[in-house]
Amino acid sequence: MMDFNLTEERRMLQDTLRRFLSDTYDHERRNKVIASGAAYDTDTFQSLAELGVLGALFPEAQGGFGGTGFDLATVFEELGRAGTIEPVLTTLLAGGVVSDLAGDSQADLISSIIDGGTVVALAHSEPQSRYDLESVATVASSDGADVILSGTKAHVINGAQAQMLVITAREHGEQTDVEGISAFCVPIDAKGVTVVDHINVDGTSAATVVLDDVRVLSQARLGAAGAAYDVIELATARATLAVCAEALGAMESAKALTIDYLKERKQFGIAIGKFQALQHRMADMLIEVEQARSAVVNLAGHIDAPRNERERHVSAAKNLIGRVGAIVAEECIQMHGGIGMTNEYALSHFARRITMIDHQFGDVDHHLERFIALSVQ
Amino acid sequence: MDLNYSPEEQAFRVEVRQWLSDTLPRDLSEKVRLGKRLTKEDSVLWHQLLNARGWLAPNWPKSHGGAEWNAVQRQIFEEEACLAHAPRVVPFGLSMLAPVLMAFGSEEQCQRFLPRILSGEDWWCQGYSEPGAGSDLAAVKTRAVRDGDSYVVNGQKTWTTLGQYANWIFCLVRTDPDVKKQEGISFLLIDMNTPGVTVRPIVLIDGGAEVNEVFFDNVRVPAENLVGDENKGWTYAKYLLTHERTNIAGVGFSTAALETLKDVAGKVQAGGKPLAQNPLFAARVAQVEIDLMAMATTNLRVVSAAAKGQAPGAESSMLKVKGTVIRQELTALLRRAVGPDAMAFQPDYLEGGDNVDMMGPEHAASAAPSYFNMRKLSIFGGSNEVQRTIITKAILGL
Ligand SMILES: Cc1cc2nc3c(=O)[nH]c(=O)nc-3n(C[C@H](O)[C@H](O)[C@H](O)COP(=O)(O)OP(=O)(O)OC[C@H]3O[C@@H](n4cnc5c(N)ncnc54)[C@H](O)[C@@H]3O)c2cc1C
Ligand SMILES: Cc1cc2nc3c(=O)[nH]c(=O)nc-3n(C[C@H](O)[C@H](O)[C@H](O)COP(=O)(O)OP(=O)(O)OC[C@H]3O[C@@H](n4cnc5c(N)ncnc54)[C@H](O)[C@@H]3O)c2cc1C
């Protein structure tokens, strides 16, 4: 029977997380962290780990206590609602690749990832790859018992904050073959690894990672040679669900700020929320955000489905979230007037994050094309 | 109807293009092309180059040193200047205050201020909006009380664009609090170096600080700086607003933005071929190009219909709404075009730093900040909602 309610356990996780974040985290605190030059607040990240947020991202078999689509959706919606910049997404993405590919052989690393002790980053995207997961030009060449990695990785989420990088590289095949891609665990301070950190428009951090003949033992390879693609795609699907839910949370916050503002702000002697020109757009926004919620639910419910069905839902959700996100960000700013454009006001953060999510793991057009392609198969 | 440019107009276009290519400094046009932020010196330099050629003030009569161009000439110049990536001419003195002074100011005020607007000696900013007076502009509260031969001003203006560079501000001030709100407003010129004036920057969503709060604490302003009659300021203010909207369609800006977008879409690779060849993206670009082609003509139709030298009436609201929607769509498409490279925030680069390590290609650095910055187009100069209300009342009669 269909049931659209969260289970008791998830409801508790949601409540705890929402309360913790609304008590301890806000726009001002985030801005202070960013202004200090730090990529994120280490205390907040540790607290999130202690609350079980990271554990909720992984199944029991991998040392966590969750890992289903609805666990991810619950966690990330709350993170989005608060507008956090802590490295939870990278933990899901890179941690997922490590645990799915390596399993027990990396048990210590995985447990350290789940307790927040080690931050891992997935160095997969490249300057030319745009949103195509299979585009890998970085080369892995065997040299006796060693493997030598060379190439450039771009947009590596929290690349400079990680202690461990999961680097993908091609062992054989053409640049866009799905076959031939492997993943390697490489410490951030390995010889030949250069990490250039940068802050993103939305306050999150990413890095460019240059690999200049980085020599690793072949044991650093996670799983079988050349066979990492399916796991990369699955981890990306889960990360896409995460950012869709995060966008949903951010949209809820942007919408709530706007509703409050329409009630508070007076022009021409009355609250601007009394103008029907704004009321109807607010009503449309509510409808769109409910559609966004349903898209997240659909994807969460199909994240463990067979590959094609899952990926079709990935593209459906990401396309819809991208469209609705643009509407919400633009309309919320517009209905605020000048105030909506100021950095000091929390809406600016939500608008930037919602918009930048369209640039992560594929935008509206990328997923529309992909949805069409997956639908005719 | 004749959509062809006359031989004179074609010759004018050639002349403008040649002059731009001879005169516009390359480092300046590169900054504009790449969406970097301009310094005060950049703007002043361009202002003076235009002034030296006599092309700074297209709307002004020749008697005051203007070019007195017609609508077609203005559009030609605008297009060519934008395509050459010339900086925007700062409009506050030239196209906002000057028409008000010519229409309502005294002979002395014209003599005193107009030449200094042309020379660039004075940088004006617009002191209309206040925290409580946005769309409801007539609600301004900043008080000016007559005391002997001066006014004493107390209050606050906000969103003052480029106020950090300005030495003069034209303000709407309340001189009579006891009458209908439109009837107690005066138009006052205030020297920003007067004691009691404080300017505080506001950082916007794109990380830049182009607007300010301006505070007035017992600022003494000579009564001779009043424009026209006391308590008639609302009439002058509205006159200015229609002039503010003359170039509001932004056809030149959009034409240049479309060129940039096509250029970038030709360079960016998506799925193994240039993004420009992706049917979804190409369709979006074509759609906005079609809108822009019509807009260019809508703009000319409206502007030419207005009496010579006059600003168009309520029809300019139409130009504002559609023109800004097109400009915003173009920035949204550029943001999309650059893909994941839109994410990196590179303020040092945008502020004009030379030796900064770039993340991603140069054309990507300003895409997201510009997209966010351009949200302002539908908010300022009378929000697009306010424009629609004007259309509803003044054109539709509803
Ligand atoms: C195919 C069809 C089937 C229908 N079936 C049923 C039915 O089964 N049962 C039933 O009871 N009725 C039915 N209706 C009638 C329908 O409910 C009315 O048409 C509707 O309530 C609008 O009223 P009206 O036609 O008098 O238009 P008006 O109320 O005169 O409205 C005209 C226009 O003004 C707009 N408008 C009106 N008031 C406002 C406002 N305050 N703010 C903004 N815009 C406003 C409307 O949206 C509309 O565009 C049906 C109508 C159609 C077309
Ligand atoms: C970047 C930027 C630069 C600016 N530069 C200047 C400057 O140099 N000088 C200056 O004086 N001002 C400037 N402004 C201010 C600008 O003119 C105001 O922001 C604008 O008038 C809107 O006022 P507000 O921001 O107070 O919004 P509000 O008036 O509070 O409006 C909030 C929302 O309500 C809507 N709304 C308001 N009334 C109605 C209504 N009756 N019906 C339907 N919807 C309504 C608005 O459209 C908007 O969506 C600038 C603003 C920005 C953002």
Short mmCIF file of C-alpha atoms in Angstrom, two decimals, chain B residues 30-312:
data_model
loop_
_atom_site.label_atom_id
_atom_site.label_comp_id
_atom_site.label_asym_id
_atom_site.label_seq_id
_atom_site.Cartn_x
_atom_site.Cartn_y
_atom_site.Cartn_z
CA GLU B 30 38.41 43.31 -22.86
CA LYS B 31 37.28 44.06 -19.32
CA VAL B 32 33.76 44.70 -20.53
CA ARG B 33 33.75 41.65 -22.78
CA LEU B 34 34.83 39.39 -19.94
CA GLY B 35 32.33 40.88 -17.50
CA LYS B 36 34.97 42.30 -15.16
CA ARG B 37 34.08 45.15 -12.85
CA LEU B 38 35.07 48.63 -13.96
CA THR B 39 36.90 51.12 -11.78
CA LYS B 40 35.97 54.78 -11.51
CA GLU B 41 38.96 55.61 -13.72
CA ASP B 42 37.71 53.23 -16.42
CA SER B 43 34.34 54.96 -16.54
CA VAL B 44 35.79 58.45 -16.46
CA LEU B 45 38.20 57.64 -19.27
CA TRP B 46 35.43 56.42 -21.55
CA HIS B 47 33.23 59.38 -20.63
CA GLN B 48 36.00 61.79 -21.63
CA LEU B 49 36.80 60.02 -24.89
CA LEU B 50 33.16 60.26 -25.91
CA ASN B 51 32.93 63.86 -24.82
CA ALA B 52 36.00 64.79 -26.85
CA ARG B 53 34.21 63.42 -29.94
CA GLY B 54 30.93 65.19 -29.08
CA TRP B 55 29.10 61.87 -28.76
CA LEU B 56 28.62 61.75 -25.03
CA ALA B 57 25.11 63.18 -24.84
CA PRO B 58 22.95 61.75 -27.65
CA ASN B 59 19.71 63.19 -26.26
CA TRP B 60 20.94 66.67 -25.46
CA PRO B 61 20.31 69.59 -27.79
CA LYS B 62 23.34 70.87 -29.68
CA SER B 63 23.08 74.19 -27.84
CA HIS B 64 24.12 72.42 -24.65
CA GLY B 65 26.82 70.35 -26.32
CA GLY B 66 24.69 67.34 -27.16
CA ALA B 67 24.59 65.24 -30.33
CA GLU B 68 20.83 65.62 -30.86
CA TRP B 69 20.58 62.24 -32.54
CA ASN B 70 17.30 60.79 -33.70
CA ALA B 71 16.05 57.39 -32.56
CA VAL B 72 17.71 55.50 -35.40
CA GLN B 73 21.07 57.15 -34.87
CA ARG B 74 20.88 56.43 -31.17
CA GLN B 75 20.11 52.80 -31.83
CA ILE B 76 22.96 52.51 -34.32
CA PHE B 77 25.40 54.03 -31.88
CA GLU B 78 24.14 51.88 -29.05
CA GLU B 79 24.49 48.69 -31.08
CA GLU B 80 27.95 49.51 -32.33
CA ALA B 81 29.19 50.58 -28.90
CA CYS B 82 27.85 47.43 -27.28
CA LEU B 83 29.23 45.16 -29.99
CA ALA B 84 32.64 46.82 -29.54
CA HIS B 85 32.31 46.11 -25.78
CA ALA B 86 32.42 49.75 -24.81
CA PRO B 87 31.63 50.49 -21.17
CA ARG B 88 28.15 51.67 -20.30
CA VAL B 89 28.02 55.44 -19.96
CA VAL B 90 27.07 56.26 -16.38
CA PRO B 91 23.59 57.72 -16.86
CA PHE B 92 22.82 59.61 -13.66
CA GLY B 93 24.07 63.04 -14.69
CA LEU B 94 23.76 62.71 -18.46
CA SER B 95 20.39 61.13 -19.05
CA MET B 96 18.60 61.58 -15.75
CA LEU B 97 19.49 64.87 -14.11
CA ALA B 98 20.31 66.86 -17.25
CA PRO B 99 16.87 66.60 -18.89
CA VAL B 100 15.30 67.72 -15.59
CA LEU B 101 17.61 70.71 -15.32
CA MET B 102 16.94 71.68 -18.93
CA ALA B 103 13.19 71.44 -18.41
CA PHE B 104 12.76 72.76 -14.88
CA GLY B 105 16.11 74.09 -13.58
CA SER B 106 17.15 77.71 -13.52
CA GLU B 107 19.47 79.24 -16.10
CA GLU B 108 22.19 79.43 -13.42
CA GLN B 109 21.76 75.76 -12.56
CA CYS B 110 22.10 74.79 -16.22
CA GLN B 111 25.19 76.99 -16.60
CA ARG B 112 26.72 75.62 -13.45
CA PHE B 113 26.03 71.91 -13.74
CA LEU B 114 25.59 70.90 -17.39
CA PRO B 115 29.18 71.66 -18.49
CA ARG B 116 30.52 69.76 -15.50
CA ILE B 117 28.35 66.78 -16.36
CA LEU B 118 29.86 66.76 -19.85
CA SER B 119 33.43 67.22 -18.68
CA GLY B 120 33.10 64.48 -16.10
CA GLU B 121 34.11 66.83 -13.33
CA ASP B 122 30.98 65.89 -11.41
CA TRP B 123 29.81 62.35 -10.86
CA TRP B 124 26.12 62.30 -9.99
CA CYS B 125 24.13 59.61 -8.26
CA GLN B 126 20.41 59.12 -7.86
CA GLY B 127 18.93 59.62 -4.39
CA TYR B 128 15.36 58.48 -4.89
CA SER B 129 14.80 55.19 -3.06
CA GLU B 130 14.66 54.86 0.69
CA PRO B 131 14.20 51.82 2.94
CA GLY B 132 10.49 52.62 3.17
CA ALA B 133 10.06 54.09 -0.29
CA GLY B 134 10.73 51.66 -3.12
CA SER B 135 7.87 51.07 -5.53
CA ASP B 136 5.95 53.58 -3.46
CA LEU B 137 8.49 56.25 -4.25
CA ALA B 138 6.24 59.11 -3.19
CA ALA B 139 6.54 57.84 0.37
CA VAL B 140 10.04 59.35 0.72
CA LYS B 141 10.70 60.56 4.25
CA THR B 142 14.09 62.23 4.06
CA ARG B 143 13.31 65.65 5.52
CA ALA B 144 14.52 69.00 4.24
CA VAL B 145 13.63 71.93 6.48
CA ARG B 146 14.16 75.47 5.30
CA ASP B 147 16.43 77.46 7.60
CA GLY B 148 17.39 80.91 6.30
CA ASP B 149 19.01 80.50 2.91
CA SER B 150 19.58 76.81 3.26
CA TYR B 151 17.79 73.51 3.79
CA VAL B 152 18.74 71.19 6.62
CA VAL B 153 18.48 67.58 5.46
CA ASN B 154 18.03 64.51 7.66
CA GLY B 155 17.26 60.97 6.57
CA GLN B 156 18.48 58.07 4.49
CA LYS B 157 18.63 57.04 0.85
CA THR B 158 19.43 53.50 -0.25
CA TRP B 159 20.38 51.40 -3.29
CA THR B 160 22.37 54.39 -4.49
CA THR B 161 24.22 53.04 -7.52
CA LEU B 162 27.91 53.99 -7.66
CA GLY B 163 27.37 56.49 -4.86
CA GLN B 164 30.86 55.58 -3.69
CA TYR B 165 32.29 57.43 -6.72
CA ALA B 166 29.87 60.35 -6.72
CA ASN B 167 30.46 63.87 -5.50
CA TRP B 168 26.85 65.01 -6.09
CA ILE B 169 23.51 63.41 -5.44
CA PHE B 170 20.07 64.52 -6.63
CA CYS B 171 17.49 63.76 -4.01
CA LEU B 172 13.78 63.63 -3.51
CA VAL B 173 13.22 65.18 -0.11
CA ARG B 174 10.11 65.87 1.93
CA THR B 175 9.56 69.56 2.43
CA ASP B 176 5.92 69.39 3.52
CA PRO B 177 4.83 66.42 5.65
CA ASP B 178 1.27 67.62 6.10
CA VAL B 179 -0.13 67.33 2.58
CA LYS B 180 -0.89 64.45 0.20
CA LYS B 181 2.42 62.61 -0.14
CA GLN B 182 3.04 63.56 -3.79
CA GLU B 183 2.53 67.22 -3.00
CA GLY B 184 5.19 67.68 -0.32
CA ILE B 185 8.27 66.50 -2.23
CA SER B 186 11.10 68.67 -3.53
CA PHE B 187 14.02 67.97 -5.86
CA LEU B 188 17.29 68.95 -4.20
CA LEU B 189 20.91 68.81 -5.38
CA ILE B 190 23.34 67.89 -2.62
CA ASP B 191 27.13 68.12 -2.62
CA MET B 192 28.25 64.83 -1.09
CA ASN B 193 31.30 66.44 0.46
CA THR B 194 29.07 68.45 2.80
CA PRO B 195 29.53 67.54 6.48
CA GLY B 196 26.91 65.05 7.66
CA VAL B 197 26.79 62.91 4.48
CA THR B 198 27.89 59.29 5.01
CA VAL B 199 28.09 56.60 2.33
CA ARG B 200 28.07 52.91 3.26
CA PRO B 201 28.46 50.13 0.67
CA ILE B 202 25.94 47.27 0.25
CA VAL B 203 27.38 43.97 -0.97
CA LEU B 204 25.05 42.33 -3.46
CA ILE B 205 24.31 38.73 -4.34
CA ASP B 206 27.11 38.66 -6.92
CA GLY B 207 29.72 39.71 -4.34
CA GLY B 208 30.14 43.20 -5.81
CA ALA B 209 29.34 46.47 -4.05
CA GLU B 210 27.84 48.77 -6.68
CA VAL B 211 25.09 50.17 -4.46
CA ASN B 212 25.19 52.11 -1.21
CA GLU B 213 23.26 53.53 1.65
CA VAL B 214 23.59 57.30 1.97
CA PHE B 215 22.87 58.93 5.31
CA PHE B 216 22.13 62.61 5.92
CA ASP B 217 22.71 63.99 9.39
CA ASN B 218 21.89 67.70 9.64
CA VAL B 219 23.30 68.36 6.19
CA ARG B 220 23.14 72.06 5.21
CA VAL B 221 22.25 72.57 1.56
CA PRO B 222 22.14 76.05 -0.01
CA ALA B 223 18.56 76.89 -1.05
CA GLU B 224 19.85 77.72 -4.55
CA ASN B 225 20.27 73.94 -5.04
CA LEU B 226 16.52 73.46 -5.14
CA VAL B 227 15.38 72.54 -8.66
CA GLY B 228 12.19 74.31 -9.75
CA ASP B 229 9.60 75.03 -7.12
CA GLU B 230 9.41 73.73 -3.59
CA ASN B 231 6.92 70.83 -3.27
CA LYS B 232 6.82 70.28 -7.04
CA GLY B 233 9.52 67.63 -6.96
CA TRP B 234 7.18 64.75 -7.79
CA THR B 235 6.47 66.18 -11.23
CA TYR B 236 10.18 66.47 -11.95
CA ALA B 237 10.84 63.04 -10.50
CA LYS B 238 8.36 61.40 -12.87
CA TYR B 239 9.71 63.35 -15.82
CA LEU B 240 13.13 61.94 -14.97
CA LEU B 241 11.78 58.41 -14.71
CA THR B 242 10.44 58.45 -18.26
CA HIS B 243 13.87 59.59 -19.43
CA GLU B 244 15.48 56.89 -17.33
CA ARG B 245 13.48 54.41 -19.37
CA THR B 246 14.46 55.71 -22.82
CA ASN B 247 17.26 53.21 -23.31
CA ILE B 248 15.58 50.65 -21.15
CA ALA B 249 14.97 48.12 -23.92
CA GLY B 250 18.71 47.48 -23.87
CA VAL B 251 18.74 46.27 -27.45
CA GLY B 252 22.44 47.05 -27.79
CA PHE B 253 23.32 45.16 -24.63
CA SER B 254 21.27 42.18 -25.73
CA THR B 255 22.77 42.18 -29.21
CA ALA B 256 26.26 42.05 -27.71
CA ALA B 257 25.24 39.46 -25.13
CA LEU B 258 23.82 37.28 -27.89
CA GLU B 259 27.11 37.50 -29.81
CA THR B 260 29.04 36.53 -26.69
CA LEU B 261 26.66 33.67 -26.01
CA LYS B 262 27.06 32.28 -29.54
CA ASP B 263 30.81 32.67 -29.32
CA VAL B 264 30.95 30.75 -26.03
CA ALA B 265 28.50 28.08 -27.23
CA GLY B 266 30.80 27.56 -30.21
CA LYS B 267 33.81 27.01 -27.96
CA VAL B 268 32.26 24.89 -25.22
CA GLN B 269 32.20 21.15 -25.91
CA ALA B 270 29.17 19.14 -24.83
CA GLY B 271 28.87 15.44 -25.60
CA GLY B 272 31.76 15.55 -28.05
CA LYS B 273 30.60 18.51 -30.14
CA PRO B 274 30.25 22.25 -29.74
CA LEU B 275 27.32 23.18 -27.52
CA ALA B 276 26.09 25.44 -30.32
CA GLN B 277 25.24 22.26 -32.26
CA ASN B 278 23.22 20.77 -29.43
CA PRO B 279 19.60 21.00 -30.62
CA LEU B 280 18.16 21.85 -27.21
CA PHE B 281 20.62 24.63 -26.59
CA ALA B 282 20.46 25.90 -30.15
CA ALA B 283 16.69 26.11 -29.83
CA ARG B 284 16.95 28.22 -26.71
CA VAL B 285 19.40 30.59 -28.35
CA ALA B 286 17.27 30.84 -31.49
CA GLN B 287 14.19 31.60 -29.42
CA VAL B 288 15.78 34.53 -27.67
CA GLU B 289 17.31 35.78 -30.91
CA ILE B 290 13.85 35.84 -32.49
CA ASP B 291 12.54 37.80 -29.52
CA LEU B 292 15.41 40.22 -29.80
CA MET B 293 14.87 40.81 -33.52
CA ALA B 294 11.31 41.83 -32.78
CA MET B 295 12.38 43.87 -29.76
CA ALA B 296 14.77 45.95 -31.85
CA THR B 297 11.83 46.96 -34.03
CA THR B 298 9.40 47.41 -31.13
CA ASN B 299 11.97 49.71 -29.58
CA LEU B 300 12.40 51.79 -32.72
CA ARG B 301 8.63 51.98 -33.25
CA VAL B 302 8.07 53.27 -29.74
CA VAL B 303 11.02 55.60 -29.63
CA SER B 304 10.34 57.14 -33.07
CA ALA B 305 6.69 57.67 -32.21
CA ALA B 306 7.64 59.93 -29.33
CA ALA B 307 7.90 63.58 -30.19
CA LYS B 308 11.37 64.76 -31.13
CA GLY B 309 13.66 64.95 -28.11
CA GLN B 310 10.87 63.74 -25.84
CA ALA B 311 10.75 60.52 -23.91
CA PRO B 312 8.08 57.99 -24.82
#
